[in-house]
Every structure is written in structure tokens, then in C-alpha cells.
């Protein structure tokens, strides 16, 4: 009987066929159809490609990824339907009384996005026939992932080098590129100090690479496969280096300095390497360079013009000598003179506008959506000459660096929408997202357990990439899309409350980074309340530990000009004045943080009974949102304690000192809740921001920082009033 039932099941599945017509020669389309076939198979159906159709016998799905309507479709589909579609845009149209779905796009990448969204809809609903007709075009042309490589690394530490094996594994990159395609992230930028020795054996400088012949062949096969996989998914690839750097092997063999060697020898090597790299890797899209660090940033500074001259004589000259044109990424970091940069780009003779990346609020873009500082100067000042007058040969992409949360999941779609709405000027055509101190490959923080169902770190942080990618493509993408993604993972009904909990809880690091002005990487790590190095802001920095003490917290400038610092607010209180209109006080910020955190915890509590119905990762998702919530409560009480302590210091009112101590004791209670939610899930984690503080701080965990949280209470007790 069982055999008969199984036979009937197979027979019915064989007849459950859906026909599709598409151009298999368009690689992104073929890739997406392959993904769609997998989903149909999971639903017990078979997606069958057809190659010929007539106007009276249309397939169930027809993918049109060209500027011309196929002949058989013309009686049903006027050419004007294509006119609304921009590059990488797509649309859905129903024909034949909803018997034929047309996925309409002007190019293969747009068609890929349409097919992948169709697969997503089928996966969530069980049918594609409820898909609504629509047209969707990209809001921003460039949606770029910044990915630091662990070889020749910019940040050389255990937090970097532990990723080397995984980042050489093409299975990792296949999964990462799949994620990018699903989320409409269309550029992979790969960064390290000096990429050439791992990609080419320089013709005139063969000793520059540490690799033997077989190793070089293996590396070149790796790169060519990676770039080919990216191209198949409609993803552009850029190689980005820092600037005047050579390999240790080059320095030894050719008697050069490893850093900041401005000799003609190093110029020639760099120029020839750029040309050879382009010529040997046909699928590489572009080359990028920065102007900081080893262009004499620290010693023997080069002038802005000298930096640009070096770029022009090496990178730009190398690009011009190559057999084909590539795109050019010119970072603005420490450029110092936009006019010198404009001159280089004007003279480059590029076939497409250059990309100019500007760090939005320096290394901490997850802060305020208002542009307060950049990294174009050591001062962080804004120089409108980068975009005024509007550039003719380049456009700007904001770099949203994340040095603020590496362990906890994060997701606040409203922040991203507001950021794009505030900063999408006519000279802006893209965003970068990514970190300097964190590589999303090995998940080295989470303990092995039943809850750890993901292979790689980026898979744990799926919501981060989904939000940024989808919203950069279309900021009007509704929350329902992301709630549905939660439902697909953990069961219907969890998505809406869990997304809302994340929205509320994820405000915590944004608030801290907006309140506590920071600049370069080590000046803030929001999820740990760490300020390992002083920023250029005015304030207290005692170097007793990397933890942000109550005094460092009080006596510090804000990043967002709408926020009043604690001393500024206390000054108003002492003068019996109110805050100016439109300005938020530290107590306003505390109230908002507490309110959001409490609401998030209620939502999380309402979902705890569902933990046995979804993936084991569901528990981890809930716990991360709860950790953010308790950190939000910690922030609220630390703000209130800071105000009370500064009022005591300026007035001598001992009641205020007692209040500050009480608030800090409550803050310790919140921190202990964070420890309870993390100590059994996360191991002490190698962390670049704490490594300069001795053995005690080579790794980070909230439990290891507890003595510093207790120290805040002691500091308050020792504070004296006027």
C-alpha cells in the first residue's frame, strides 16, 4: 500500500509542471531560474524550460530581459511597457487571464531580481499566482558591500587572520554572493593593504609575491572563479588597496621600503601591476585606491596634490595602459583638497563616471542620519567642494561603516529609510556598507549549540544585509517584506512582532553613537560601550580601560547637533533655562531609550512560547534583541546618572549624588541581564579595539567588562561637589 501511495505521489508531482521561457545565455537570468527551479521542486512542482512558443500558446512564465518584446508576445504586450524600466529594474505583468506571468526587465540583472522575488513569493505563499503586477526600479545605482580580506590585512589581529581559510573557500563565496543577489547588493569591493602579490606574478618584479608557481596558479584560479561567480549573479567586483605599500618580499628583493616608498621603482611596480591585474582578470569590474595611511599620513606628510600626483602616475596610468577600460573608485579619505582630486578624475579619460566614496560620520555611520563629519580631513570637517559644483565625471557613494556591532544582530529599517531620504542628493548614486574591524566569515563569537544553525557569520546577520540591500534598491520596500522573511525562517506569525522588537531595540547603538561623538574605528564600539582610543572631540579620556567610564561619558561632545551634551544641558538647568526648540536633552534621550527597550522586551516575552516551533536560531534571535533592550535600559540609566552627577558636581547638592549612585546601581542590574543573556551563548571574542590594553582585554565579552561597570559606581562615590 505504501509503495502504491508513493507511486501515485511521484506521478502527480510529474504532472505538476510549470513552463518557463527565458534566455539561458543571459547568466544572471539563468542563475535566478536555477534558484526558482529549486523552490518549485520544494513545493512539489517542476519548472520546465521551453524554447519555442506561439502567440496562442504562451508559457506560464516568460522572462523578457531585453529592450525588444519577442514576436510571440507582441500581440499581448506593447513595447511601451519596457519604457518605464531602468537598468536593473523589473516588472510583473499578467496576460491571458492571469495564465501567463511576464517578468519584464530591460537587462539581465533586473530580470534576475524579478525572478528571485518570484521565488521568494512562492516560498512564502506556496503559489506564484497571487503575485501582484508592479514595476520596480533601483533607487540607487551602486549598492556596495565593503569586505576586508584577511591576507595582507589592514587590521592585523586574531580577529582578522582566523578568517583566512574560510575566505579562501569558494563555497563561502558562493553563499555570500547568493545572499548579495537575493538582497540586490550589486557590488562586492574587496580590500586589503596590497593585493597584487596574491593575484599576479609581476612580469618585471617576480620576487614581489611570496607564492611559488603552483600556489600562484591556485590563487589565480580562486580569483577567476570568484569574479566569474559574481558576474553570473550580476555583481560587479572591485579590488581596493591602500596606496604606497609593497609586499615584504618586494621590499627585501628590490631594496625598497614596505610603506611610503615614493621612489620611481615603486611607482613603476605599482603602475605595471595595475595594468597586469586588469589584463589577467577579464571579469574584474574596477580598481579602487585610497589616499590615507601610507601616503605620509603619520610621518612626513604628503600634500594633497602630491598624493593625487602619485595616484595619477601609478593607478590611473596603469588603468590607461590596460587592454580594456575598468571602473575607478577614488576614495576621499584624507584627500584634503577636492580640487586636486577633481583634476585627476577629469584627466583620467574614464568611459564611465568614477566612484568617490565618502565616509558618512567617519567610521560610525550607524549613528545619526544627519551628516556631521567625514574623514576627508583629520578634523572631520565637511568640505562641500566634493559635491559643489556638482561633479561631471564622478558621483558620490556614502560609506556607512560599522565599527559598532559585530556580535549582536541588528535591524532598524526606519533608520535606513530616513538615512536615504536625507542624503540622496543628485550627486549621490550609492552606498557602501561594511566594517574595517570585522570580517563576516567565521562566526567566532557564538558557541556551538543547537541554536547555531548557520554556517557563516553573515548568515547570522542576514537581517542587516537584507535591510540595507533591499532598502537601497527601493526605500519604499514595506516592513511586511522583512516580517515575511522572519516568518519563512521561524514560522508564520512571528515576523511582525519580532521585526518590531528589533526596530525598537536596534535604536540603542544609533542613540549612543549620535550622543557620543566618535571618529576613527577605535573611538567607539557601541555594543560594548567601549571607547578604546580618544576621538578628536573635546572631552575626558583617562585610558584606565577601553570601557567608557561615567566621566568619559559625561564630558564628551555629541555627534548630532540636535543633541545636547550633559554639561551643556546641566549649564541650562543651573541657569534655569529650557532647552532651545528642536534640541533634545540627555534626559529626553534616556526616556526614549527606556520606552523603546521596555516595549521591545514585552514583544520578546510574547514570542518566547514559540521557541519550540521554529529553528533553533529563533532563540538566539530573541536573545540578541533582548540584549539590545537591556543595553538600551543601561544607556537610559547611565544618561540619567550622568546628568545627576554633573548637577551634583556643579551645585554640591548631595541628593543628586545619591541619585547618580542609585542610577548607576540600576545600570549595573541591566548589565547583569546582558551577561545572563550572553555568557552561555558567546565566547570571549578577539577584538581589534581592545587589543592595546594588555592581556586582560585581548578579548571582549560583557562579563569581562563588568568590573568597569562597577567602577562607575565607585567613581560616582568619589566625585566631589563644588
XYZ file of C-alpha atoms in Angstrom:
722
model
C 0.000 0.000 0.000
C 2.843 2.379 0.880
C 4.530 1.630 -2.437
C 1.316 2.424 -4.341
C 0.890 5.688 -2.445
C 4.487 6.666 -3.174
C 3.996 5.861 -6.879
C 0.875 7.993 -7.021
C 2.736 10.816 -5.335
C 5.535 10.661 -7.872
C 3.060 10.543 -10.757
C 1.131 13.579 -9.540
C 4.366 15.510 -8.966
C 5.477 14.728 -12.511
C 2.298 16.293 -13.881
C 2.602 19.381 -11.672
C 4.677 21.231 -14.239
C 5.074 24.948 -14.834
C 6.546 26.107 -18.132
C 9.018 28.973 -18.351
C 10.720 30.681 -21.263
C 13.913 32.693 -20.820
C 17.237 33.372 -22.490
C 19.648 30.851 -20.973
C 22.556 32.789 -22.474
C 21.993 35.642 -20.008
C 23.941 34.412 -16.996
C 22.128 36.308 -14.200
C 18.797 35.139 -15.642
C 19.943 31.525 -15.887
C 21.262 31.719 -12.315
C 17.942 33.053 -10.987
C 15.895 30.478 -12.906
C 18.026 27.786 -11.291
C 17.099 29.160 -7.862
C 13.437 29.325 -8.901
C 13.533 25.702 -10.029
C 14.767 24.692 -6.573
C 11.825 26.423 -4.906
C 9.294 24.870 -7.299
C 10.840 21.485 -6.546
C 10.458 22.099 -2.809
C 6.771 22.799 -3.456
C 6.325 19.522 -5.353
C 6.291 21.086 -8.804
C 8.631 21.087 -11.755
C 9.664 24.215 -13.614
C 10.170 23.212 -17.230
C 12.029 25.471 -19.684
C 10.519 25.841 -23.156
C 12.340 27.239 -26.162
C 9.564 27.891 -28.651
C 6.125 29.390 -28.170
C 3.397 30.906 -30.274
C 1.145 33.855 -29.648
C -1.670 31.445 -28.845
C 0.277 29.057 -26.623
C 2.178 31.144 -24.133
C 4.217 29.608 -21.274
C 3.156 30.005 -17.660
C 6.143 32.301 -17.020
C 8.008 34.299 -19.642
C 11.137 36.244 -18.745
C 11.807 39.190 -21.044
C 15.203 40.723 -20.297
C 15.771 42.771 -23.400
C 14.783 46.099 -24.891
C 12.672 44.361 -27.518
C 9.408 42.477 -26.996
C 9.582 38.934 -28.515
C 7.401 38.445 -31.599
C 5.051 35.952 -29.951
C 4.379 38.411 -27.134
C 3.740 41.491 -29.236
C 0.006 40.863 -29.649
C -0.274 40.884 -25.860
C 2.456 43.266 -24.719
C 3.100 46.715 -26.227
C 6.675 47.981 -26.439
C 5.822 50.922 -24.180
C 5.727 48.555 -21.197
C 9.523 48.477 -21.338
C 9.895 52.251 -21.306
C 9.361 52.617 -17.568
C 12.136 50.157 -16.745
C 15.563 51.487 -15.802
C 18.789 49.431 -15.675
C 18.370 46.693 -13.051
C 14.652 47.418 -12.797
C 11.928 44.842 -13.302
C 8.176 44.454 -13.520
C 5.433 41.838 -13.398
C 2.553 41.680 -15.886
C -0.240 39.133 -16.109
C -1.577 38.072 -19.511
C -4.042 35.513 -20.824
C -6.470 35.924 -17.942
C -3.623 35.515 -15.421
C -2.432 32.324 -17.065
C 0.903 33.855 -18.108
C 3.186 35.876 -15.863
C 5.687 38.064 -17.684
C 8.816 39.023 -15.755
C 9.770 42.150 -17.632
C 13.189 43.828 -17.433
C 15.453 45.932 -19.569
C 18.539 43.912 -18.664
C 19.580 40.567 -17.233
C 20.250 41.851 -13.712
C 16.793 43.373 -13.415
C 15.284 40.115 -14.641
C 17.330 38.234 -12.051
C 15.856 40.368 -9.262
C 12.355 39.802 -10.589
C 12.830 36.030 -10.740
C 14.373 35.881 -7.262
C 11.478 37.870 -5.817
C 9.102 35.493 -7.576
C 10.914 32.579 -5.887
C 10.654 34.351 -2.545
C 6.919 34.855 -3.008
C 6.436 31.220 -3.979
C 8.460 30.066 -0.997
C 6.370 32.117 1.405
C 2.885 31.569 -0.050
C 3.105 28.254 -1.889
C 1.919 29.776 -5.160
C 3.216 32.322 -7.626
C -0.251 33.086 -8.986
C -1.016 35.630 -6.250
C 1.934 37.786 -7.255
C 0.805 41.355 -7.888
C 1.630 43.277 -11.036
C 4.124 46.084 -10.447
C 7.164 47.963 -11.730
C 10.218 48.473 -9.536
C 13.390 50.409 -10.356
C 16.555 50.860 -8.293
C 16.661 53.998 -6.192
C 20.473 53.906 -6.056
C 22.755 52.587 -8.789
C 25.517 51.295 -6.513
C 24.684 49.065 -3.545
C 28.126 48.030 -2.385
C 29.478 45.633 0.212
C 32.838 46.533 1.737
C 34.703 43.311 2.544
C 38.160 43.371 4.123
C 40.371 40.422 3.198
C 42.387 38.571 5.846
C 45.595 38.341 3.781
C 47.795 41.423 3.637
C 45.244 42.776 6.121
C 44.708 46.368 7.112
C 43.853 45.258 10.660
C 46.342 42.544 11.582
C 44.956 40.690 14.599
C 43.446 37.341 15.576
C 40.035 38.823 14.716
C 41.307 39.064 11.124
C 43.634 36.147 10.496
C 41.217 33.482 11.784
C 39.158 34.023 8.610
C 41.926 33.143 6.141
C 40.932 29.543 5.441
C 37.220 30.367 5.114
C 37.872 33.302 2.816
C 39.894 31.037 0.517
C 36.945 28.634 0.287
C 34.791 29.220 -2.785
C 31.861 27.571 -1.020
C 31.860 30.527 1.348
C 31.881 32.986 -1.528
C 29.121 31.132 -3.343
C 26.907 31.511 -0.281
C 27.920 35.149 0.221
C 27.249 36.048 -3.416
C 23.894 34.259 -3.283
C 22.996 36.427 -0.300
C 24.066 39.573 -2.151
C 21.985 38.692 -5.213
C 18.911 37.965 -3.086
C 19.269 41.337 -1.377
C 20.089 43.283 -4.563
C 23.559 44.229 -3.395
C 25.285 44.634 -6.733
C 28.954 45.395 -5.987
C 31.496 43.391 -3.988
C 34.501 45.526 -3.074
C 37.479 43.575 -1.711
C 40.010 45.447 0.406
C 43.494 44.835 1.735
C 46.817 46.632 2.001
C 48.442 45.264 -1.100
C 46.513 42.785 -3.284
C 48.886 42.271 -6.221
C 51.238 39.553 -4.826
C 48.220 37.260 -4.290
C 46.834 37.871 -7.772
C 49.712 38.233 -10.249
C 53.384 37.478 -10.629
C 54.543 40.897 -11.751
C 56.394 40.495 -15.057
C 59.287 42.778 -14.173
C 59.174 42.191 -10.412
C 58.617 38.429 -9.986
C 60.027 38.346 -6.456
C 57.214 40.603 -5.190
C 54.996 37.604 -4.470
C 55.596 35.054 -1.677
C 53.900 32.349 -3.777
C 55.563 29.580 -5.777
C 54.296 28.633 -9.221
C 51.681 26.125 -8.060
C 50.464 28.421 -5.291
C 50.108 31.264 -7.762
C 48.090 29.056 -10.123
C 45.825 28.068 -7.253
C 45.308 31.691 -6.206
C 44.621 32.818 -9.750
C 42.072 30.043 -10.187
C 40.448 31.200 -6.944
C 40.187 34.819 -8.086
C 38.969 33.987 -11.574
C 36.300 31.681 -10.201
C 35.208 34.270 -7.637
C 34.909 37.038 -10.218
C 33.078 34.708 -12.606
C 30.594 33.645 -9.905
C 29.957 37.292 -9.102
C 29.372 38.183 -12.756
C 26.959 35.273 -13.133
C 24.890 36.863 -10.360
C 25.015 40.384 -11.793
C 27.521 41.518 -9.150
C 30.383 43.845 -10.019
C 33.788 43.336 -8.373
C 36.358 45.919 -7.276
C 39.838 45.407 -5.836
C 40.798 48.197 -3.419
C 44.248 48.792 -1.945
C 45.558 51.420 0.428
C 48.232 53.153 -1.645
C 52.023 53.319 -1.284
C 52.547 49.798 0.011
C 54.633 46.897 -1.273
C 54.968 43.350 -0.012
C 57.736 42.449 2.460
C 59.135 40.222 -0.274
C 59.297 43.139 -2.721
C 60.969 45.349 -0.125
C 63.644 42.733 0.537
C 64.269 41.702 -3.063
C 64.351 45.191 -4.573
C 65.768 47.156 -1.637
C 62.696 49.266 -1.030
C 60.671 50.415 1.956
C 57.486 48.474 2.623
C 55.480 51.641 3.330
C 55.533 55.128 1.822
C 58.362 54.479 -0.639
C 57.914 57.227 -3.226
C 60.733 56.079 -5.467
C 60.402 55.685 -9.216
C 60.909 51.949 -8.685
C 57.748 51.576 -6.569
C 55.806 53.854 -8.905
C 56.758 51.665 -11.861
C 55.913 48.464 -9.972
C 52.512 49.816 -8.946
C 51.660 51.106 -12.418
C 52.661 47.850 -14.128
C 50.839 45.761 -11.517
C 47.594 47.646 -12.085
C 47.847 47.069 -15.827
C 48.733 43.387 -15.474
C 45.933 42.812 -12.958
C 43.325 44.255 -15.312
C 44.690 42.346 -18.291
C 44.773 38.984 -16.491
C 41.295 39.186 -14.916
C 38.680 39.799 -17.576
C 35.746 39.645 -15.138
C 37.126 42.234 -12.711
C 34.988 45.379 -12.858
C 37.130 48.031 -11.249
C 40.123 49.280 -9.266
C 39.970 51.355 -6.106
C 42.504 53.333 -4.117
C 42.603 55.474 -1.006
C 44.839 58.399 -0.117
C 45.412 57.856 3.577
C 47.702 55.960 5.942
C 50.890 55.258 3.984
C 50.884 58.433 1.989
C 52.664 60.063 4.861
C 49.556 60.400 6.999
C 51.553 59.817 10.156
C 55.115 60.894 9.335
C 56.495 63.002 6.521
C 53.099 64.025 5.246
C 52.473 64.393 1.562
C 50.431 67.351 0.424
C 47.034 66.693 -1.156
C 48.485 67.486 -4.565
C 51.421 65.122 -4.024
C 49.012 62.330 -3.113
C 46.916 62.904 -6.212
C 50.021 63.104 -8.391
C 51.130 59.691 -7.126
C 47.693 58.193 -7.855
C 47.711 59.690 -11.335
C 51.195 58.392 -12.200
C 50.545 54.886 -10.883
C 46.934 53.715 -10.645
C 45.418 55.929 -13.332
C 48.379 55.444 -15.673
C 48.170 51.683 -15.124
C 44.470 51.701 -15.952
C 45.086 53.660 -19.157
C 47.730 51.168 -20.280
C 45.416 48.164 -19.847
C 43.763 46.422 -22.777
C 40.254 47.301 -21.618
C 38.621 50.069 -19.579
C 37.610 49.419 -15.977
C 35.752 51.483 -13.423
C 37.694 53.679 -10.994
C 36.973 54.064 -7.276
C 38.743 57.064 -5.761
C 38.184 57.251 -2.020
C 38.022 60.720 -0.475
C 39.703 59.687 2.786
C 42.127 62.437 3.834
C 42.098 63.831 0.306
C 42.303 67.273 1.816
C 41.717 69.047 -1.484
C 38.704 68.158 -3.629
C 40.022 70.259 -6.483
C 43.188 68.154 -6.774
C 41.026 65.036 -6.819
C 38.722 66.511 -9.446
C 41.736 67.223 -11.642
C 42.919 63.608 -11.575
C 39.462 62.283 -12.437
C 38.977 64.895 -15.169
C 42.238 63.854 -16.833
C 41.671 60.104 -16.418
C 39.549 59.797 -19.550
C 37.192 57.300 -17.945
C 34.459 55.669 -20.015
C 32.098 55.752 -17.011
C 31.838 58.209 -14.112
C 34.232 57.445 -11.269
C 33.023 56.416 -7.840
C 34.037 58.699 -4.970
C 33.424 57.125 -1.567
C 32.951 59.443 1.404
C 32.745 58.146 4.970
C 29.441 59.246 6.448
C 30.096 60.327 10.029
C 33.583 58.851 9.727
C 33.780 55.224 10.929
C 30.409 55.214 12.672
C 27.695 55.563 10.084
C 25.204 53.792 12.323
C 24.561 56.936 14.296
C 22.552 59.952 13.191
C 21.287 60.199 9.590
C 22.450 63.819 9.635
C 25.902 64.309 8.119
C 28.067 65.789 10.876
C 31.642 64.777 9.990
C 33.554 62.960 7.259
C 37.075 61.550 7.019
C 38.271 63.836 4.241
C 40.372 65.753 6.758
C 41.853 64.874 10.145
C 39.471 67.456 11.598
C 36.402 65.683 10.232
C 35.215 68.927 8.661
C 32.717 68.912 5.828
C 34.063 70.290 2.562
C 31.239 70.970 0.128
C 33.689 71.279 -2.742
C 33.471 67.498 -3.056
C 29.956 67.966 -4.392
C 29.674 71.698 -5.171
C 29.659 72.403 -8.035
C 28.023 69.143 -8.995
C 30.743 66.868 -10.403
C 30.598 65.917 -14.062
C 32.948 62.915 -14.060
C 32.100 61.209 -10.787
C 29.341 60.636 -8.283
C 29.456 60.065 -4.551
C 28.694 56.935 -2.553
C 28.267 57.262 1.202
C 30.301 54.793 3.231
C 28.242 53.539 6.174
C 30.996 51.977 8.210
C 30.027 49.647 11.011
C 32.551 49.510 13.822
C 29.772 49.460 16.410
C 28.226 45.989 16.498
C 29.930 42.784 15.468
C 28.297 40.193 17.731
C 24.640 41.123 18.092
C 22.171 41.040 15.215
C 20.814 44.457 14.245
C 17.905 45.717 12.197
C 16.242 49.147 12.035
C 14.614 49.733 8.626
C 13.227 53.150 9.554
C 16.756 54.448 10.217
C 17.884 53.246 6.789
C 14.878 54.783 5.063
C 15.428 58.097 6.841
C 19.132 57.998 6.014
C 18.471 57.529 2.312
C 15.733 60.182 2.232
C 18.006 62.697 3.963
C 21.131 62.007 1.921
C 20.033 61.080 -1.621
C 21.186 64.247 -3.341
C 21.557 64.419 -7.109
C 25.311 63.834 -6.815
C 24.825 60.637 -4.758
C 24.257 57.342 -6.558
C 25.167 54.714 -3.993
C 26.166 53.465 -0.562
C 28.853 51.201 0.852
C 28.133 49.023 3.890
C 30.772 47.119 5.839
C 33.424 47.129 8.535
C 37.159 47.522 8.958
C 37.487 45.536 12.172
C 35.037 42.759 11.387
C 35.024 40.140 8.618
C 31.635 38.381 8.272
C 33.087 34.937 7.503
C 33.799 32.706 10.522
C 31.307 33.209 13.336
C 33.920 33.123 16.065
C 31.778 34.626 18.817
C 28.899 32.145 19.094
C 29.357 28.878 20.993
C 28.441 25.676 19.140
C 24.902 24.724 20.124
C 21.539 23.647 18.766
C 20.734 27.333 18.276
C 23.691 27.839 15.934
C 22.111 26.691 12.699
C 24.111 28.985 10.404
C 27.492 28.250 8.798
C 28.898 31.737 8.382
C 28.725 34.994 10.291
C 26.926 36.865 7.503
C 24.143 34.268 7.655
C 23.593 35.087 11.306
C 23.446 38.782 10.370
C 21.030 38.141 7.491
C 18.686 40.933 8.564
C 21.437 43.568 8.365
C 22.173 42.715 4.724
C 18.524 42.251 3.790
C 17.550 45.662 5.156
C 20.415 47.603 3.657
C 20.289 45.850 0.283
C 16.537 45.916 -0.261
C 16.089 49.467 1.009
C 18.983 50.854 -1.016
C 17.273 49.313 -4.041
C 13.839 50.581 -3.012
C 13.387 52.564 0.228
C 9.620 52.082 -0.099
C 10.002 48.345 0.469
C 7.480 47.752 3.281
C 8.191 46.160 6.626
C 5.931 43.294 5.555
C 8.728 42.026 3.277
C 11.111 41.682 6.213
C 8.449 40.319 8.543
C 7.730 37.651 5.920
C 11.432 36.750 5.924
C 11.219 36.099 9.668
C 8.079 34.015 9.085
C 9.841 31.869 6.490
C 12.581 31.129 8.984
C 10.687 30.670 12.215
C 7.029 30.101 11.436
C 4.065 32.225 10.446
C 3.062 34.905 12.878
C 6.449 35.651 14.439
C 7.659 38.103 11.805
C 5.690 41.236 12.617
C 6.304 41.304 16.399
C 9.936 40.195 16.062
C 10.720 42.835 13.441
C 9.066 45.457 15.643
C 11.157 44.306 18.600
C 14.315 44.630 16.522
C 13.301 48.074 15.296
C 12.861 49.274 18.873
C 15.896 47.546 20.361
C 18.237 48.448 17.480
C 17.849 52.145 18.219
C 20.264 51.715 21.120
C 23.585 51.823 19.200
C 22.255 54.609 16.967
C 21.482 56.721 20.023
C 24.828 56.091 21.687
C 26.821 56.883 18.539
C 24.759 60.042 17.953
C 25.275 61.185 21.546
C 28.941 60.245 21.962
C 30.885 61.862 19.111
C 33.449 59.448 17.700
C 35.750 59.467 14.699
C 38.067 56.630 13.693
C 37.492 52.927 14.270
C 38.653 52.518 17.868
C 36.901 55.587 19.254
C 33.589 53.760 19.725
C 32.271 50.208 19.830
C 28.637 50.752 20.729
C 27.534 47.232 21.662
C 30.329 47.097 24.258
C 30.251 50.738 25.455
C 33.916 50.860 24.510
C 35.967 53.942 23.714
C 39.372 52.356 23.316
C 41.068 55.449 21.854
C 40.261 59.147 22.114
C 38.390 60.780 19.289
C 39.148 64.282 18.135
C 36.207 65.504 20.187
C 36.796 67.531 23.313
C 36.377 65.520 26.448
C 37.814 63.303 29.165
C 39.846 60.220 28.303
C 41.672 58.501 31.168
C 42.998 55.352 29.433
C 42.336 53.240 32.532
C 40.465 50.707 30.377
C 38.773 50.571 26.985
C 35.379 50.829 28.700
C 33.601 54.179 28.551
C 33.613 55.383 32.166
C 30.915 57.644 33.559
C 33.284 60.637 33.477
C 34.251 59.966 29.845
C 30.551 59.602 29.084
C 29.653 62.919 30.709
C 32.475 65.092 29.444
C 32.233 64.493 25.718
C 30.799 66.244 22.690
C 27.756 64.965 20.856
C 27.860 63.975 17.192
C 24.339 65.020 16.269
C 23.992 68.801 16.743
C 20.356 68.286 17.776
C 21.541 66.543 20.939
C 22.704 68.491 23.980
C 25.704 67.122 25.843
C 25.382 66.548 29.569
C 27.497 69.615 30.552
C 25.565 71.812 28.109
C 22.244 70.639 29.498
C 23.358 70.989 33.121
C 24.506 74.523 32.323
C 20.988 75.360 31.150
C 19.434 73.774 34.242
C 21.705 75.724 36.556
C 20.724 78.913 34.750
C 17.045 77.895 34.995
C 16.759 77.885 31.208
C 14.976 75.406 28.973
C 16.484 73.644 26.003
C 16.206 75.537 22.700
C 13.448 74.420 20.337
C 14.381 71.361 18.337
C 17.144 70.278 20.709
C 16.984 67.025 22.656
C 18.317 66.811 26.190
C 20.135 63.785 27.650
C 17.009 63.078 29.697
C 14.864 63.116 26.550
C 17.252 60.585 25.048
C 17.098 58.472 28.207
C 13.307 58.445 28.220
C 13.162 57.403 24.563
C 15.726 54.652 25.125
C 13.860 53.266 28.126
C 10.499 53.376 26.366
C 11.756 51.539 23.277
C 13.603 48.957 25.353
C 10.618 48.158 27.561
C 8.322 47.811 24.568
C 10.824 45.533 22.843
C 11.116 43.311 25.924
C 7.330 42.918 26.056
C 7.274 41.831 22.416
C 10.133 39.398 23.018
C 8.356 37.930 26.046
C 5.236 37.400 23.938
C 7.273 35.313 21.490
C 9.102 33.091 23.971
C 6.367 30.444 23.843
C 7.097 29.974 20.122
C 10.717 28.871 20.567
C 9.922 25.195 20.008
C 8.093 25.796 16.724
C 10.863 27.426 14.739
C 14.523 26.970 14.017
C 16.951 26.774 16.905
C 18.233 30.146 15.723
C 14.924 31.673 16.812
C 16.091 31.549 20.441
C 19.279 33.349 19.501
C 17.324 35.994 17.569
C 15.130 36.679 20.598
C 18.086 36.782 22.957
C 20.010 39.269 20.789
C 17.024 41.601 20.647
C 16.723 41.301 24.419
C 20.421 42.131 24.874
C 19.981 45.309 22.848
C 16.965 46.133 25.011
C 18.881 45.789 28.267
C 21.727 47.805 26.778
C 19.083 50.427 25.966
C 17.991 50.423 29.603
C 21.646 50.663 30.627
C 22.077 53.671 28.329
C 18.984 55.326 29.824
C 20.168 54.997 33.409
C 23.731 55.976 32.548
C 22.423 59.155 30.932
C 20.323 59.955 33.987
C 23.232 59.172 36.280
C 25.491 61.425 34.218
C 23.072 64.351 34.487
C 22.624 63.858 38.242
C 26.371 63.538 38.849
C 27.214 66.632 36.827
C 24.482 68.592 38.612
C 25.958 67.444 41.934
C 29.459 68.405 40.813
C 28.324 71.909 39.870
C 25.931 72.538 42.783
C 27.125 70.394 45.682
C 23.623 69.013 46.266
C 24.283 65.610 47.892
C 20.797 64.356 46.992
C 21.867 64.450 43.360
C 24.974 62.412 44.141
C 22.825 59.775 45.821
C 20.568 59.749 42.756
C 23.547 59.266 40.452
C 24.783 56.321 42.508
C 21.297 54.794 42.543
C 21.035 55.150 38.762
C 24.422 53.522 38.251
C 23.437 50.650 40.511
C 20.325 50.185 38.359
C 22.556 50.315 35.290
C 24.657 47.515 36.773
C 21.483 45.467 37.097
C 20.763 45.952 33.397
C 24.341 44.968 32.560
C 23.940 41.796 34.588
C 20.893 40.951 32.481
C 23.076 41.384 29.398
C 25.626 38.992 30.910
C 22.918 36.443 31.701
C 21.766 36.516 28.059
C 25.249 36.277 26.544
C 27.649 34.285 28.741
C 26.258 30.875 27.763
C 25.927 31.760 24.053
C 29.012 33.806 23.269
C 32.675 33.151 23.958
C 35.133 35.944 24.793
C 35.809 37.314 21.337
C 39.074 38.584 19.813
C 38.506 42.252 19.261
C 40.661 44.800 17.484
C 39.537 47.762 19.581
C 40.716 46.336 22.904
C 43.968 44.655 21.942
C 46.198 47.529 23.087
C 45.127 47.278 26.735
C 47.064 44.182 27.772
C 46.119 40.562 28.373
C 43.037 41.480 30.356
C 41.409 42.995 27.270
C 42.645 40.952 24.327
C 39.123 39.529 24.097
C 35.754 41.127 24.595
C 32.688 39.961 26.479
C 30.125 41.813 28.524
C 31.048 39.699 31.547
C 34.709 40.712 31.269
C 33.632 44.370 31.314
C 31.545 44.037 34.485
C 34.300 45.341 36.818
C 34.338 48.548 34.784
C 30.575 48.897 35.148
C 31.036 48.509 38.931
C 33.858 51.082 38.776
C 31.371 53.692 37.558
C 29.615 53.427 40.918
C 32.925 53.905 42.708
C 33.766 56.917 40.527
C 30.423 58.485 41.444
C 31.030 57.837 45.122
C 34.443 59.525 44.894
C 33.145 62.577 42.998
C 33.098 65.809 44.999
C 30.800 68.763 44.532
C 31.557 72.457 44.456
